[in-house]
Amino acid sequence: MQPKPRVVVDPHFWSMDRLFSPADRERLEQTVDVVWGRDEPMPVEEAIPELETAEAIVCTSWRYGEVGENFPDLRAIIDVSGGFPTALDYEACFTRGIHVLSAAPGFARQVAEMSLGLALACSRGIVSADRAMRAGTEQWLGAGNRDSFLLYGKPVGFLGFGSIAQALQPLLAPFGCRISAHDPWLGDGYLRRCGVEPVDLETLVSGSRVLFVLAAPSVENRALLSREVLERIQPGAVLVLISRAHVVDFDALTDLVSDGRFRAAIDVFPAEPPPLDHPIRRAEGAVLSPHRAGSVPEGFWELGELVVDDLEMLARGLPPRRLQPAAREVVRRLVHP
Amino acid sequence: MQPKPRVVVDPHFWSMDRLFSPADRERLEQTVDVVWGRDEPMPVEEAIPELETAEAIVCTSWRYGEVGENFPDLRAIIDVSGGFPTALDYEACFTRGIHVLSAAPGFARQVAEMSLGLALACSRGIVSADRAMRAGTEQWLGAGNRDSFLLYGKPVGFLGFGSIAQALQPLLAPFGCRISAHDPWLGDGYLRRCGVEPVDLETLVSGSRVLFVLAAPSVENRALLSREVLERIQPGAVLVLISRAHVVDFDALTDLVSDGRFRAAIDVFPAEPPPLDHPIRRAEGAVLSPHRAGSVPEGFWELGELVVDDLEMLARGLPPRRLQPAAREVVRRLVHP
Amino acid sequence: MQPKPRVVVDPHFWSMDRLFSPADRERLEQTVDVVWGRDEPMPVEEAIPELETAEAIVCTSWRYGEVGENFPDLRAIIDVSGGFPTALDYEACFTRGIHVLSAAPGFARQVAEMSLGLALACSRGIVSADRAMRAGTEQWLGAGNRDSFLLYGKPVGFLGFGSIAQALQPLLAPFGCRISAHDPWLGDGYLRRCGVEPVDLETLVSGSRVLFVLAAPSVENRALLSREVLERIQPGAVLVLISRAHVVDFDALTDLVSDGRFRAAIDVFPAEPPPLDHPIRRAEGAVLSPHRAGSVPEGFWELGELVVDDLEMLARGLPPRRLQPAAREVVRRLVHP
Amino acid sequence: MQPKPRVVVDPHFWSMDRLFSPADRERLEQTVDVVWGRDEPMPVEEAIPELETAEAIVCTSWRYGEVGENFPDLRAIIDVSGGFPTALDYEACFTRGIHVLSAAPGFARQVAEMSLGLALACSRGIVSADRAMRAGTEQWLGAGNRDSFLLYGKPVGFLGFGSIAQALQPLLAPFGCRISAHDPWLGDGYLRRCGVEPVDLETLVSGSRVLFVLAAPSVENRALLSREVLERIQPGAVLVLISRAHVVDFDALTDLVSDGRFRAAIDVFPAEPPPLDHPIRRAEGAVLSPHRAGSVPEGFWELGELVVDDLEMLARGLPPRRLQPAAREVVRRLVHP
C-alpha cells in the first residue's frame, strides 16, 4: 500500500462545498492527503513547504511561483475555474511531464441541457407564447403555431465539437436529427467517427435549421460569425448562442434577429449585462438568458467528481482519464476569458 | 393482384393537405381507391352508394348513419380528429369485426417534444429569466440559478402511460431519469416491461421532481389531482400539464403555483382562453402555453402517415398495426373532449 | 375492489414450474383465482362447472368443447404452446369479443439470442475452427480467417418480421447493420417505421450478407426459398434458418451448402432428427443445431410472465397488451406445426 | 495553406493494402506527403535523409536509430503492430513532446465481436451441439439445452477494461447484463462513469456468469488467474479467454474445464499451437479458437483508419485523438508479446 499522495486543494473563488458533493468530499479524503482544503485563498508564501511536496495542485489559477525545477514531486496541475491557467509555463510542465488539466468538461452536461432547452423554447415559441398569455394577446392552437417547427428530423449544426457538443449530441439523438459540425481543431475523420458530418462554415450556417454556437474562444475565431455569414442563416432558423459572444458579430446578430430574419436564444453577451437600452432586450425573436447555462448549483459537483476520479488515477500511479489535458498544440491558441 | 380497396377519405375539419404530406398523398392514391378525398364535408345523402361499398372510412366524426347491417364491405373506421367517434355503435362494429381506429398516436411525438421543452423551460427558469431581461431586472450567473435544477438523474413521474408518455420516454432516456408511472388502465407487469415503475398516485405525486400529466380524460379521472393531492407535490418541483385540464382541480393548481409552492407549465385550461383576469395569467411560477403542444403544422402529417401505413395493411388483407384500436373494454370510459 | 377473476390454468404438456417463475407464480395467485393449476391435463368432463364460469383459460390446445354460447364469462383464451389453438371456432370468439391470445412472443428473446449466436458462429468460423483444433488441423491467425467476415456494417436480411425479428433487431443495433426485411404480412410503411427497409424476396436474398429466415409457416410460404431463390444468395454469405424448415427447399439448401456456395446455420429440419446419413450432417459449411433455439429452461418463464402481465390487465377490466392476439385476417393462414 | 507534412509509412510486416482501405489510402495521400509507403521493409541506412525530415513515422517496430536530438521535425511515432515499440527511448520522446501512439484500438471491434460470438457459442452450446449432430448423438429441443443459459440479464465480468472491453460493452447492452470490471490500471470513479461496477478480483471471478479475460499482459498480471482464483468460478459459468494466456494458469484452466467445473472459450494459448496431445484439445467444455479473434482481413483496415484520422489532426497542427497514446505512467509496465 503506497502512501497517499499529498494534494493541494485551493478552491477559492469557489468553495469546497460548491465543488465537491459530500460523497466526493469523502472520496477525496480517502484517496489523497488533502493540503489546505479551505475556502479562503491559500496564503502562498507560508505554504511553500506544503506546495513543494505536493503531487498535485487543484486551483482556480496559477499563482504558486515558477514551475522551473521547483515542485519536484508535482505530477498534475488541475484547474477548476472552467479554463486553463494563464500565468503558467506550459513548456516547463510538458517537458517535465506534469499534466495540466482542466475541469471544464464538468460543465458540459448542464450547458448541453440548457442548450436543448433554449432551442426548444425558440423552435416551439414557448417564451413568446407565455409573454402573450400574460399580455392577453395570445393565439390558440394552430393559430399560435404558425412559426413553430418540430426538432424531429431537422438538420442541426454545431459550431465547435468540444465537450459541450459531445454532451448535447446524445440529448438530440432521440430526435433523429442529422448533425453537421464545423470545428477547425478536429479532423474530418475524427468527426465522422463521432457521428457528425464535417462541413465548412458556410454549409453549416446555411444548411442548419438549428445552429448551436459552442466554440471556445480562440485567437482564430473572433467574430467568425460575421454579418455576412449570419445573413446566410435560413429564414425561420434558430441560432443558440452558448459559447461565446466572442465568436459572433453581436451587432449584426441583434439587427438580424430584430428584423425577424431568424430567431436566437442567447446566453452570452459581449458585455454582461448589456445596457438596459440595448435593442436585443426588446427583440421579439430572441430568447434572452443572463449567462445561466453553466452555473446551476448542483452542476458544480460534476467538476469535483472529475477531479476526484482523476486523483484516484494519480494515487494509483496512472495517467488521468476524465479531466481535459492541455495539449501543447492548442493551449496557446485559446483566449482566456 | 387484388383490386384496390375503396376508401372514403372525408378529412373535414382538417383538409387533405393538412393531413397528408405530398409523399403520403401519393402513397395513399397508389394504395387505395380514394372516394371523396376533398376538403369540404362529404354530403352524406348523395354519397350513400360510395359509402355502401367502402372498405374503410377515414373521418373526423361518425355521421354516416347506422352501422347495423349496412356497409357490407366495411373493415375499418379511421378517426383522424384526435379521439374516437362518439356517435358510433361500437358493439355493432366489434361484433362484425370492423376495426375502429384512432390516429391520435400521430400527435404523440410533437406533444412529447413540447412536454420536454416546457419542463426545461420551468426547471431551468428559461421563461422567467427572459422576462427579467426584458424588464432589466435579471440576475446573472449563479445568482439567477438559485431555483434552477438539472433534469439529469431526477425522479420523473408520468400520470398516464399512453402514446404521449411512450413518445416522451425516449426523449428523457439520455437524461438518465428514473421514471415512475401511474396508470390505472395498465397492469403493473406491463408498465415494468416498458421500463417504468408502477406506483400509486400519492407516491407518484410526492416522489417526482418533474410530474408530467398525460392522462386522457376519462369518466374516472375528473379532478383526480385534487387540492389535497396537489399539496403533496414537492416544494420546488415542476408539474407539466399537457392532457388534460379535466384531470386537475385547476383552482387549486392556480393557488399553489401562485403561492410559489411549486412551478407548473400549463398547456391546457378548463376554459380556453381563460378570462383575462384569471390569476394564473400573473403567476410567476407558471409557464403558460395556449394549447399549442399538438398543433404544429408539419406534425399533422404524422396522422396521415399512420393512416396510409394501415391502409396498406388493409389493402393486403391484414390487420392494422399503427393506428390505435378502440378496445371494447375502455372505449366507453373515455370522455370525449 | 372487484373480485378476482376465475382463470383456468391447464399447462400440460408443460408444467406450472416450467411456465411460471416463483415470482410470477406468486403474482398469478395474487391476481386471479386459479382454477386447476396442476401439471396433469385437466379432466374436462368433471371440470365443466369451473370451465363454465372461467373468465380466462390458459392452455396448450383447445379441448374444452364448443365455444358457441357456452362459457358466458369467458374473455380470453391464452395458448401457451407456442402457437394458436387449432380446434377452435375463431369466428365465435371474434363475434363474442373473446380475445384469443398466444404466448409465442415469449420465445422471441431466446430465439433471437440464438440467431445471433449462430450467425457469429458461421461468420467467424467458430464451429469449424473448434473442429479443426480437435482434429489437429487448425490454421492460426489470419490463415484461419480467410473466410471470416465481420458483422459490423454488413447488409442483413430478415425473411419475416414478427416477434423473433423484432427481438433480434436490437441485438444487431450495435453492429450498425443496415437491415432489409421481406414480410408479405406487413405493409411497407409499417416496416419503414420499424427501422427496416421493405424489399422483395429477390432483393432480400441477393442483397444480404447474413440472411435470417424467421417466417412463421403459412399456407403461402411453403418452400418459398426454392432452389432457384437459394441460388441467388451471395457466395460467402450466411443463412440462418430458425423458423421454419417449411419455408425452405431443404434438399436444395443441403446441396448448396455442401457445395460451399454459402454457409448456413440450421436449427430446424424437415424431419427431426434427420436421418443419420443425411448429407447435411457432413456439410463443412453448416452449423447444425438440433432445434434448440427456443427451449432453454429459464426462457420458458418469459411465457409465464406475458400470461400474468395480461391477466393483470384482464383483472382490471382492460384489454391485453403483451400476448399476441389472433387477428381475424391472418389466423387461418397460419400452418399449425 | 500549410505544406503537407512528410510522413514515413513503413508497414512491413503488414502491407499497404492490408492496412489501408482504398478510401483511406486515398485520404492518406491527400493529407500527407507519404515517404516510402511500400510493402518491403524500408532500408534504414539509405533512408536517413527522409527519416530526418519526417513529422511522423508509421511503423511496426522502432528500428530507425536513437531519438535523442535526431529527427528534429518528428511529432509522432505511430506503431501499427498492435502494441507499442519496445526498442524506443520513451523518455526522450516524452521530453520532446513526440507523441508515441499505438493503433491497437483498431483491433478492438473485431475482437469484441468474436468475444461475444465465443460467449454465445459456450452459453448456448452451439459448438458441442454441432459436434453431436455430426456424431449422430445429438439431443433435441429441451433435452439438448440442459446446460444452456441465456445471456439476458446475467452478471458479466470484465478482467481488464481497455479498448476491447469498451468495444464489447455496447454489444452486450441490449442483453441488459450488469457488468462488473476489475482493472487495477483504472480508478473506481472512472469505471463507474463508464457504466461498469469496479470490483476486486475475487468478487469478479465468483460473481460472474460470463467472465471475459481482456487484460493486456503486464509485469503485474502474470497468472493472475491462478488455480486458486479459477476454482472460485461459478459452476456452469463461462470464461472467455481473449487477451492473454499470460494472465491465466493454463494448466489449472485445462484441468478445471476438463473436469466440467465450468466452460471456457479460448482464443490464446501459452504456446501456439499447443501440442497435439494437449488435453485442452479434448475438453468437452471448451470452445477452441486458434488465435483468430483479431485477424479478420477487413478488420485491419480499422487500424489504417485510425492512422489517417490522426494524421489529419497532425496535418492541422492538432493533437491526435483516435490512436492510443503511450502514457509515461504505464508504458514500461506493459509486457511486449
PDB file of C-alpha atoms in Angstrom, chain B residues 184-185 220 329 333, chain C residues 1-6 30-33 55 75 311-318:
ATOM      1  CA  PRO B 184     -54.974   2.525 -13.726  1.00  0.00           C
ATOM      2  CA  TRP B 185     -55.637   1.322 -17.263  1.00  0.00           C
ATOM      3  CA  GLU B 220     -62.898   8.078 -13.745  1.00  0.00           C
ATOM      4  CA  GLU B 329     -63.021  -2.639 -22.527  1.00  0.00           C
ATOM      5  CA  ARG B 333     -64.865   5.052 -20.355  1.00  0.00           C
TER       6      ARG B 333
ATOM      7  CA  MET C   1     -62.338  -3.865  -5.111  1.00  0.00           C
ATOM      8  CA  GLN C   2     -63.787  -6.229  -7.674  1.00  0.00           C
ATOM      9  CA  PRO C   3     -63.479  -9.972  -7.036  1.00  0.00           C
ATOM     10  CA  LYS C   4     -60.557 -11.770  -8.624  1.00  0.00           C
ATOM     11  CA  PRO C   5     -61.446 -13.333 -11.978  1.00  0.00           C
ATOM     12  CA  ARG C   6     -61.563 -17.117 -12.150  1.00  0.00           C
ATOM     13  CA  GLN C  30     -52.459 -12.693  -6.163  1.00  0.00           C
ATOM     14  CA  THR C  31     -54.044 -11.510  -9.372  1.00  0.00           C
ATOM     15  CA  VAL C  32     -56.556 -14.194 -10.248  1.00  0.00           C
ATOM     16  CA  ASP C  33     -58.430 -17.083  -8.706  1.00  0.00           C
ATOM     17  CA  GLU C  55     -63.036 -15.564 -17.377  1.00  0.00           C
ATOM     18  CA  ARG C  75     -62.989 -13.070 -22.071  1.00  0.00           C
ATOM     19  CA  LEU C 311     -54.110 -11.482 -16.669  1.00  0.00           C
ATOM     20  CA  GLU C 312     -53.394  -8.358 -14.623  1.00  0.00           C
ATOM     21  CA  MET C 313     -54.924  -6.313 -17.428  1.00  0.00           C
ATOM     22  CA  LEU C 314     -57.908  -8.670 -17.565  1.00  0.00           C
ATOM     23  CA  ALA C 315     -58.364  -8.402 -13.793  1.00  0.00           C
ATOM     24  CA  ARG C 316     -58.607  -4.636 -14.171  1.00  0.00           C
ATOM     25  CA  GLY C 317     -61.163  -4.903 -16.945  1.00  0.00           C
ATOM     26  CA  LEU C 318     -58.648  -3.875 -19.581  1.00  0.00           C
TER      27      LEU C 318
END
